[in-house]
Amino acid sequence: MSQARHILALSGGKDSTALAIYLRDRIPEMEYVFCDTKKELPEIYEYLDRIEAFLGKKIKRLCDDRGFDHWLEVFGGFLPSSQMRWCTKILKIKPFEDYIGDDEVKMYVGIRADENRQAYVSTKPNITPVLPFKDDGLVRDDIFRILKESGVGLPKYYSWRTRSGCYFCFFQRKQEWAGLLKNHPDLFEKSIEYEKVDKEGNGYTWGQNESLVQLSDPDRIKEIEERHHISLNKIQQNNSKRPLHEILEEINDDDSDDTPCSFCHI
Ligand code: SF4
């Protein structure tokens, strides 16, 4: 029987990156892949270059040639949502499973010991998930330490958004949409173009109960930012020494009403 392949799918997020760093010398034969929707934040592509430099190895880019816009048409213009995550299945998981084929694979996932979420579980019996951080008891602080000590650091989007993935990802909080508007106004505009809203406000929008045009109203942005600062201040009052990126992550975790996709955001 042939030996299992060892594969780590990077998402452009901090945990999968820390895992790649953690395993670089432990599993030299590791294959690193990234499933590219071609709609990722620009900071992710820059981060992948940084990770490659550290690993001294290419990260194989996998993608579905037809792309997001084709599939959106196939799905009748229905934007993906947390209830219907067709984007993850088609643009992330399928290219990964095609790449693996029928080979026996150990798939390394960066779920930490202090997390409860499920790893992406393939329906393919030849894929065995391995969770080294869970097995070795590594928690959030360890991840920040690994990233810092390696020199790879955090992705640049981390000052305004804590999750990797597509620029228009529906898992974004209101504050993160406001961050997209500020940091990438062109991508915010493109996200608006995907929304179809009639005069009565009915249609397909990325978020619930509010279109991006409504969200980008200056008064609404002010309101979102004020609320965000109140949350930041509350946490900072309890522990003034904590770095901003940790506080942002805590706010986003507390604010979470959906389980984020472990394939895209890890
Ligand atoms: S990052 Fe978000 S929008 Fe992109 S594929 Fe994943 S779940 Fe879908």
PDB file of C-alpha atoms in Angstrom, residues 16-258:
ATOM      1  CA  SER A  16      -3.653  27.558   9.257  1.00  0.00           C
ATOM      2  CA  THR A  17      -0.564  29.731   8.769  1.00  0.00           C
ATOM      3  CA  ALA A  18       0.670  29.036  12.288  1.00  0.00           C
ATOM      4  CA  LEU A  19       0.098  25.334  11.655  1.00  0.00           C
ATOM      5  CA  ALA A  20       2.206  25.456   8.486  1.00  0.00           C
ATOM      6  CA  ILE A  21       4.992  27.115  10.482  1.00  0.00           C
ATOM      7  CA  TYR A  22       4.601  24.604  13.338  1.00  0.00           C
ATOM      8  CA  LEU A  23       4.825  21.618  10.993  1.00  0.00           C
ATOM      9  CA  ARG A  24       7.447  22.863   8.518  1.00  0.00           C
ATOM     10  CA  ASP A  25      10.318  20.952  10.093  1.00  0.00           C
ATOM     11  CA  ARG A  26       8.198  18.180  11.601  1.00  0.00           C
ATOM     12  CA  ILE A  27       6.744  17.022   8.274  1.00  0.00           C
ATOM     13  CA  PRO A  28       9.138  18.034   5.487  1.00  0.00           C
ATOM     14  CA  GLU A  29       7.111  16.199   2.823  1.00  0.00           C
ATOM     15  CA  MET A  30       4.021  18.341   3.532  1.00  0.00           C
ATOM     16  CA  GLU A  31       2.155  19.647   0.487  1.00  0.00           C
ATOM     17  CA  TYR A  32       0.744  23.142   0.983  1.00  0.00           C
ATOM     18  CA  VAL A  33      -2.284  24.200  -1.010  1.00  0.00           C
ATOM     19  CA  PHE A  34      -4.547  27.223  -1.229  1.00  0.00           C
ATOM     20  CA  CYS A  35      -8.001  27.104  -2.834  1.00  0.00           C
ATOM     21  CA  ASP A  36      -8.328  30.397  -4.644  1.00  0.00           C
ATOM     22  CA  THR A  37     -11.820  31.743  -5.379  1.00  0.00           C
ATOM     23  CA  LYS A  38     -10.136  34.631  -7.277  1.00  0.00           C
ATOM     24  CA  LYS A  39     -12.221  36.882  -5.028  1.00  0.00           C
ATOM     25  CA  GLU A  40      -9.892  36.843  -2.064  1.00  0.00           C
ATOM     26  CA  LEU A  41      -8.707  39.973  -0.306  1.00  0.00           C
ATOM     27  CA  PRO A  42      -5.469  41.323  -1.862  1.00  0.00           C
ATOM     28  CA  GLU A  43      -3.809  41.076   1.559  1.00  0.00           C
ATOM     29  CA  ILE A  44      -4.243  37.303   1.391  1.00  0.00           C
ATOM     30  CA  TYR A  45      -2.179  36.982  -1.779  1.00  0.00           C
ATOM     31  CA  GLU A  46       0.559  39.082  -0.182  1.00  0.00           C
ATOM     32  CA  TYR A  47       0.395  36.930   2.977  1.00  0.00           C
ATOM     33  CA  LEU A  48       0.725  33.731   0.946  1.00  0.00           C
ATOM     34  CA  ASP A  49       3.933  35.096  -0.603  1.00  0.00           C
ATOM     35  CA  ARG A  50       5.257  35.787   2.893  1.00  0.00           C
ATOM     36  CA  ILE A  51       4.350  32.266   4.047  1.00  0.00           C
ATOM     37  CA  GLU A  52       5.995  30.719   0.983  1.00  0.00           C
ATOM     38  CA  ALA A  53       9.196  32.621   1.752  1.00  0.00           C
ATOM     39  CA  PHE A  54       9.212  31.194   5.281  1.00  0.00           C
ATOM     40  CA  LEU A  55       8.382  27.646   4.195  1.00  0.00           C
ATOM     41  CA  GLY A  56      10.876  27.709   1.333  1.00  0.00           C
ATOM     42  CA  LYS A  57       8.248  25.875  -0.679  1.00  0.00           C
ATOM     43  CA  LYS A  58       5.551  26.776  -3.181  1.00  0.00           C
ATOM     44  CA  ILE A  59       1.949  26.818  -2.047  1.00  0.00           C
ATOM     45  CA  LYS A  60      -0.030  25.129  -4.786  1.00  0.00           C
ATOM     46  CA  ARG A  61      -2.937  27.322  -5.912  1.00  0.00           C
ATOM     47  CA  LEU A  62      -6.080  25.335  -6.692  1.00  0.00           C
ATOM     48  CA  CYS A  63      -9.168  26.823  -8.283  1.00  0.00           C
ATOM     49  CA  ASP A  64     -12.341  26.133 -10.179  1.00  0.00           C
ATOM     50  CA  ASP A  65     -11.763  27.511 -13.692  1.00  0.00           C
ATOM     51  CA  ARG A  66     -15.364  28.640 -14.120  1.00  0.00           C
ATOM     52  CA  GLY A  67     -15.222  30.852 -11.044  1.00  0.00           C
ATOM     53  CA  PHE A  68     -17.671  32.536  -8.701  1.00  0.00           C
ATOM     54  CA  ASP A  69     -19.553  34.596 -11.314  1.00  0.00           C
ATOM     55  CA  HIS A  70     -20.349  31.548 -13.421  1.00  0.00           C
ATOM     56  CA  TRP A  71     -21.736  29.662 -10.437  1.00  0.00           C
ATOM     57  CA  LEU A  72     -23.720  32.648  -9.250  1.00  0.00           C
ATOM     58  CA  GLU A  73     -25.517  32.565 -12.589  1.00  0.00           C
ATOM     59  CA  VAL A  74     -26.085  28.806 -12.280  1.00  0.00           C
ATOM     60  CA  PHE A  75     -27.630  29.405  -8.830  1.00  0.00           C
ATOM     61  CA  GLY A  76     -30.047  31.905 -10.352  1.00  0.00           C
ATOM     62  CA  GLY A  77     -28.323  34.923  -8.809  1.00  0.00           C
ATOM     63  CA  PHE A  78     -28.785  33.613  -5.248  1.00  0.00           C
ATOM     64  CA  LEU A  79     -25.864  34.982  -3.275  1.00  0.00           C
ATOM     65  CA  PRO A  80     -24.328  32.388  -0.979  1.00  0.00           C
ATOM     66  CA  SER A  81     -25.234  32.714   2.681  1.00  0.00           C
ATOM     67  CA  SER A  82     -24.600  30.876   5.935  1.00  0.00           C
ATOM     68  CA  GLN A  83     -27.668  28.731   5.161  1.00  0.00           C
ATOM     69  CA  MET A  84     -26.561  28.027   1.593  1.00  0.00           C
ATOM     70  CA  ARG A  85     -22.797  27.979   1.358  1.00  0.00           C
ATOM     71  CA  TRP A  86     -22.507  26.812  -2.220  1.00  0.00           C
ATOM     72  CA  CYS A  87     -19.347  28.894  -2.647  1.00  0.00           C
ATOM     73  CA  THR A  88     -17.371  26.873  -0.096  1.00  0.00           C
ATOM     74  CA  LYS A  89     -18.414  23.571  -1.592  1.00  0.00           C
ATOM     75  CA  ILE A  90     -17.738  24.477  -5.195  1.00  0.00           C
ATOM     76  CA  LEU A  91     -14.828  26.902  -4.966  1.00  0.00           C
ATOM     77  CA  LYS A  92     -12.909  25.583  -1.975  1.00  0.00           C
ATOM     78  CA  ILE A  93     -13.752  21.955  -1.171  1.00  0.00           C
ATOM     79  CA  LYS A  94     -14.283  20.586  -4.687  1.00  0.00           C
ATOM     80  CA  PRO A  95     -10.925  21.816  -6.098  1.00  0.00           C
ATOM     81  CA  PHE A  96      -9.239  20.373  -3.007  1.00  0.00           C
ATOM     82  CA  GLU A  97     -10.903  16.979  -3.389  1.00  0.00           C
ATOM     83  CA  ASP A  98     -10.149  16.921  -7.122  1.00  0.00           C
ATOM     84  CA  TYR A  99      -6.490  17.613  -6.361  1.00  0.00           C
ATOM     85  CA  ILE A 100      -6.341  14.712  -3.911  1.00  0.00           C
ATOM     86  CA  GLY A 101      -8.173  12.232  -6.114  1.00  0.00           C
ATOM     87  CA  ASP A 102      -8.291   8.774  -4.567  1.00  0.00           C
ATOM     88  CA  ASP A 103      -4.947   9.014  -2.774  1.00  0.00           C
ATOM     89  CA  GLU A 104      -4.772   8.332   0.929  1.00  0.00           C
ATOM     90  CA  VAL A 105      -4.351  11.721   2.548  1.00  0.00           C
ATOM     91  CA  LYS A 106      -3.675  13.066   5.997  1.00  0.00           C
ATOM     92  CA  MET A 107      -5.182  16.509   6.039  1.00  0.00           C
ATOM     93  CA  TYR A 108      -3.778  18.862   8.687  1.00  0.00           C
ATOM     94  CA  VAL A 109      -6.247  21.379  10.121  1.00  0.00           C
ATOM     95  CA  GLY A 110      -5.423  24.337  12.400  1.00  0.00           C
ATOM     96  CA  ILE A 111      -8.270  23.972  14.888  1.00  0.00           C
ATOM     97  CA  ARG A 112      -6.950  24.934  18.320  1.00  0.00           C
ATOM     98  CA  ALA A 113      -7.344  23.230  21.677  1.00  0.00           C
ATOM     99  CA  ASP A 114      -9.458  26.163  22.920  1.00  0.00           C
ATOM    100  CA  GLU A 115     -11.953  25.896  20.044  1.00  0.00           C
ATOM    101  CA  ASN A 116     -15.084  23.886  19.721  1.00  0.00           C
ATOM    102  CA  ARG A 117     -15.644  24.046  16.024  1.00  0.00           C
ATOM    103  CA  GLN A 118     -15.664  21.100  13.696  1.00  0.00           C
ATOM    104  CA  ALA A 119     -12.963  20.521  11.106  1.00  0.00           C
ATOM    105  CA  TYR A 120     -14.123  20.287   7.529  1.00  0.00           C
ATOM    106  CA  VAL A 121     -15.054  16.643   7.301  1.00  0.00           C
ATOM    107  CA  SER A 122     -14.826  15.226   3.840  1.00  0.00           C
ATOM    108  CA  THR A 123     -17.245  12.654   2.585  1.00  0.00           C
ATOM    109  CA  LYS A 124     -14.239  11.039   0.931  1.00  0.00           C
ATOM    110  CA  PRO A 125     -13.072   8.061   2.978  1.00  0.00           C
ATOM    111  CA  ASN A 126      -9.463   8.478   1.834  1.00  0.00           C
ATOM    112  CA  ILE A 127      -9.059  11.768   3.773  1.00  0.00           C
ATOM    113  CA  THR A 128      -8.126  11.574   7.443  1.00  0.00           C
ATOM    114  CA  PRO A 129      -8.180  14.892   9.327  1.00  0.00           C
ATOM    115  CA  VAL A 130      -5.323  15.537  11.769  1.00  0.00           C
ATOM    116  CA  LEU A 131      -5.561  18.332  14.359  1.00  0.00           C
ATOM    117  CA  PRO A 132      -2.050  18.911  15.771  1.00  0.00           C
ATOM    118  CA  PHE A 133      -2.943  22.020  17.807  1.00  0.00           C
ATOM    119  CA  LYS A 134      -5.752  20.153  19.536  1.00  0.00           C
ATOM    120  CA  ASP A 135      -3.579  17.085  20.054  1.00  0.00           C
ATOM    121  CA  ASP A 136      -0.716  19.161  21.471  1.00  0.00           C
ATOM    122  CA  GLY A 137      -2.918  21.505  23.546  1.00  0.00           C
ATOM    123  CA  LEU A 138      -2.041  24.735  21.708  1.00  0.00           C
ATOM    124  CA  VAL A 139      -4.377  27.682  22.280  1.00  0.00           C
ATOM    125  CA  ARG A 140      -4.840  31.181  20.807  1.00  0.00           C
ATOM    126  CA  ASP A 141      -1.843  32.742  22.615  1.00  0.00           C
ATOM    127  CA  ASP A 142       0.408  29.993  21.252  1.00  0.00           C
ATOM    128  CA  ILE A 143      -0.733  30.806  17.722  1.00  0.00           C
ATOM    129  CA  PHE A 144       0.137  34.504  18.101  1.00  0.00           C
ATOM    130  CA  ARG A 145       3.509  33.493  19.569  1.00  0.00           C
ATOM    131  CA  ILE A 146       4.316  31.094  16.707  1.00  0.00           C
ATOM    132  CA  LEU A 147       3.477  33.765  14.124  1.00  0.00           C
ATOM    133  CA  LYS A 148       5.539  36.395  15.914  1.00  0.00           C
ATOM    134  CA  GLU A 149       8.584  34.234  16.539  1.00  0.00           C
ATOM    135  CA  SER A 150       8.673  33.029  12.927  1.00  0.00           C
ATOM    136  CA  GLY A 151       8.675  36.597  11.613  1.00  0.00           C
ATOM    137  CA  VAL A 152       5.688  35.798   9.395  1.00  0.00           C
ATOM    138  CA  GLY A 153       3.330  37.762  11.647  1.00  0.00           C
ATOM    139  CA  LEU A 154      -0.330  38.428  11.027  1.00  0.00           C
ATOM    140  CA  PRO A 155      -1.989  39.107   7.689  1.00  0.00           C
ATOM    141  CA  LYS A 156      -2.292  42.831   6.928  1.00  0.00           C
ATOM    142  CA  TYR A 157      -6.090  42.773   6.919  1.00  0.00           C
ATOM    143  CA  TYR A 158      -5.989  41.925  10.618  1.00  0.00           C
ATOM    144  CA  SER A 159      -6.221  45.550  11.723  1.00  0.00           C
ATOM    145  CA  TRP A 160      -9.806  45.748  10.422  1.00  0.00           C
ATOM    146  CA  ARG A 161     -10.970  42.167   9.821  1.00  0.00           C
ATOM    147  CA  THR A 162     -10.112  38.940  11.607  1.00  0.00           C
ATOM    148  CA  ARG A 163     -11.235  36.384   9.047  1.00  0.00           C
ATOM    149  CA  SER A 164      -9.657  35.361   5.793  1.00  0.00           C
ATOM    150  CA  GLY A 165     -11.650  34.680   2.648  1.00  0.00           C
ATOM    151  CA  CYS A 166     -13.405  36.512  -0.130  1.00  0.00           C
ATOM    152  CA  TYR A 167     -13.690  40.283   0.073  1.00  0.00           C
ATOM    153  CA  PHE A 168     -17.482  39.981  -0.060  1.00  0.00           C
ATOM    154  CA  CYS A 169     -17.770  37.089   2.391  1.00  0.00           C
ATOM    155  CA  PHE A 170     -21.200  37.076   4.051  1.00  0.00           C
ATOM    156  CA  PHE A 171     -19.600  36.079   7.364  1.00  0.00           C
ATOM    157  CA  GLN A 172     -18.371  39.652   7.777  1.00  0.00           C
ATOM    158  CA  ARG A 173     -19.582  41.745  10.679  1.00  0.00           C
ATOM    159  CA  LYS A 174     -20.977  45.229  10.043  1.00  0.00           C
ATOM    160  CA  GLN A 175     -17.724  46.699  11.328  1.00  0.00           C
ATOM    161  CA  GLU A 176     -15.749  44.587   8.867  1.00  0.00           C
ATOM    162  CA  TRP A 177     -17.888  45.817   5.965  1.00  0.00           C
ATOM    163  CA  ALA A 178     -17.129  49.334   7.177  1.00  0.00           C
ATOM    164  CA  GLY A 179     -13.454  48.298   7.172  1.00  0.00           C
ATOM    165  CA  LEU A 180     -13.744  47.068   3.589  1.00  0.00           C
ATOM    166  CA  LEU A 181     -15.284  50.376   2.557  1.00  0.00           C
ATOM    167  CA  LYS A 182     -12.420  52.262   4.179  1.00  0.00           C
ATOM    168  CA  ASN A 183      -9.540  50.027   3.089  1.00  0.00           C
ATOM    169  CA  HIS A 184     -10.777  48.816  -0.306  1.00  0.00           C
ATOM    170  CA  PRO A 185     -13.506  51.148  -1.588  1.00  0.00           C
ATOM    171  CA  ASP A 186     -13.202  49.539  -5.054  1.00  0.00           C
ATOM    172  CA  LEU A 187     -13.942  46.078  -3.631  1.00  0.00           C
ATOM    173  CA  PHE A 188     -16.817  47.462  -1.593  1.00  0.00           C
ATOM    174  CA  GLU A 189     -18.254  48.870  -4.837  1.00  0.00           C
ATOM    175  CA  LYS A 190     -17.841  45.487  -6.522  1.00  0.00           C
ATOM    176  CA  SER A 191     -19.636  43.852  -3.588  1.00  0.00           C
ATOM    177  CA  ILE A 192     -22.520  46.291  -4.059  1.00  0.00           C
ATOM    178  CA  GLU A 193     -22.739  45.280  -7.725  1.00  0.00           C
ATOM    179  CA  TYR A 194     -23.551  41.713  -6.684  1.00  0.00           C
ATOM    180  CA  GLU A 195     -26.578  42.837  -4.681  1.00  0.00           C
ATOM    181  CA  LYS A 196     -29.915  43.064  -6.451  1.00  0.00           C
ATOM    182  CA  VAL A 197     -32.391  45.199  -4.559  1.00  0.00           C
ATOM    183  CA  ASP A 198     -35.676  46.621  -5.873  1.00  0.00           C
ATOM    184  CA  LYS A 199     -37.300  49.900  -4.789  1.00  0.00           C
ATOM    185  CA  GLU A 200     -39.094  48.161  -1.915  1.00  0.00           C
ATOM    186  CA  GLY A 201     -35.771  46.876  -0.620  1.00  0.00           C
ATOM    187  CA  ASN A 202     -36.429  43.227  -1.626  1.00  0.00           C
ATOM    188  CA  GLY A 203     -33.811  41.111  -3.337  1.00  0.00           C
ATOM    189  CA  TYR A 204     -30.439  39.525  -2.710  1.00  0.00           C
ATOM    190  CA  THR A 205     -28.056  41.198  -0.305  1.00  0.00           C
ATOM    191  CA  TRP A 206     -24.890  39.953   1.404  1.00  0.00           C
ATOM    192  CA  GLY A 207     -26.151  40.749   4.873  1.00  0.00           C
ATOM    193  CA  GLN A 208     -29.536  40.305   6.439  1.00  0.00           C
ATOM    194  CA  ASN A 209     -31.942  43.238   6.644  1.00  0.00           C
ATOM    195  CA  GLU A 210     -29.551  45.763   5.146  1.00  0.00           C
ATOM    196  CA  SER A 211     -28.050  46.362   1.724  1.00  0.00           C
ATOM    197  CA  LEU A 212     -24.476  47.592   1.327  1.00  0.00           C
ATOM    198  CA  VAL A 213     -25.771  50.864  -0.080  1.00  0.00           C
ATOM    199  CA  GLN A 214     -27.709  51.371   3.155  1.00  0.00           C
ATOM    200  CA  LEU A 215     -24.734  50.294   5.253  1.00  0.00           C
ATOM    201  CA  SER A 216     -22.395  52.745   3.488  1.00  0.00           C
ATOM    202  CA  ASP A 217     -24.530  55.746   4.375  1.00  0.00           C
ATOM    203  CA  PRO A 218     -22.187  58.057   6.379  1.00  0.00           C
ATOM    204  CA  ASP A 219     -24.592  58.220   9.348  1.00  0.00           C
ATOM    205  CA  ARG A 220     -24.873  54.437   9.414  1.00  0.00           C
ATOM    206  CA  ILE A 221     -21.078  54.031   9.226  1.00  0.00           C
ATOM    207  CA  LYS A 222     -20.725  56.473  12.109  1.00  0.00           C
ATOM    208  CA  GLU A 223     -23.216  54.450  14.136  1.00  0.00           C
ATOM    209  CA  ILE A 224     -21.416  51.165  13.376  1.00  0.00           C
ATOM    210  CA  GLU A 225     -18.052  52.649  14.314  1.00  0.00           C
ATOM    211  CA  GLU A 226     -19.363  54.123  17.536  1.00  0.00           C
ATOM    212  CA  ARG A 227     -20.789  50.778  18.594  1.00  0.00           C
ATOM    213  CA  HIS A 228     -17.520  49.106  17.742  1.00  0.00           C
ATOM    214  CA  HIS A 229     -15.539  51.571  19.834  1.00  0.00           C
ATOM    215  CA  ILE A 230     -17.835  51.017  22.793  1.00  0.00           C
ATOM    216  CA  SER A 231     -17.135  47.261  22.570  1.00  0.00           C
ATOM    217  CA  LEU A 232     -13.387  47.902  22.216  1.00  0.00           C
ATOM    218  CA  ASN A 233     -13.329  50.230  25.207  1.00  0.00           C
ATOM    219  CA  LYS A 234     -15.233  47.789  27.384  1.00  0.00           C
ATOM    220  CA  ILE A 235     -12.670  45.046  26.797  1.00  0.00           C
ATOM    221  CA  GLN A 236      -9.710  47.420  27.042  1.00  0.00           C
ATOM    222  CA  GLN A 237     -10.914  48.719  30.400  1.00  0.00           C
ATOM    223  CA  ASN A 238     -10.731  45.197  31.774  1.00  0.00           C
ATOM    224  CA  ASN A 239      -7.286  44.564  30.345  1.00  0.00           C
ATOM    225  CA  SER A 240      -5.493  47.599  28.936  1.00  0.00           C
ATOM    226  CA  LYS A 241      -2.362  45.651  28.004  1.00  0.00           C
ATOM    227  CA  ARG A 242      -3.987  43.376  25.453  1.00  0.00           C
ATOM    228  CA  PRO A 243      -2.985  43.994  21.836  1.00  0.00           C
ATOM    229  CA  LEU A 244      -5.674  45.351  19.519  1.00  0.00           C
ATOM    230  CA  HIS A 245      -5.754  42.294  17.234  1.00  0.00           C
ATOM    231  CA  GLU A 246      -6.666  40.044  20.184  1.00  0.00           C
ATOM    232  CA  ILE A 247      -9.442  42.368  21.267  1.00  0.00           C
ATOM    233  CA  LEU A 248     -10.817  42.544  17.732  1.00  0.00           C
ATOM    234  CA  GLU A 249     -10.904  38.779  17.556  1.00  0.00           C
ATOM    235  CA  GLU A 250     -12.712  38.539  20.865  1.00  0.00           C
ATOM    236  CA  ILE A 251     -15.326  41.046  19.733  1.00  0.00           C
ATOM    237  CA  ASN A 252     -15.888  39.121  16.531  1.00  0.00           C
ATOM    238  CA  ASP A 253     -16.138  35.794  18.329  1.00  0.00           C
ATOM    239  CA  ASP A 254     -18.638  37.187  20.845  1.00  0.00           C
ATOM    240  CA  ASP A 255     -20.608  38.841  18.081  1.00  0.00           C
ATOM    241  CA  SER A 256     -20.779  35.618  16.116  1.00  0.00           C
ATOM    242  CA  ASP A 257     -24.195  34.271  15.277  1.00  0.00           C
ATOM    243  CA  ASP A 258     -22.960  31.858  12.609  1.00  0.00           C
TER     244      ASP A 258
END
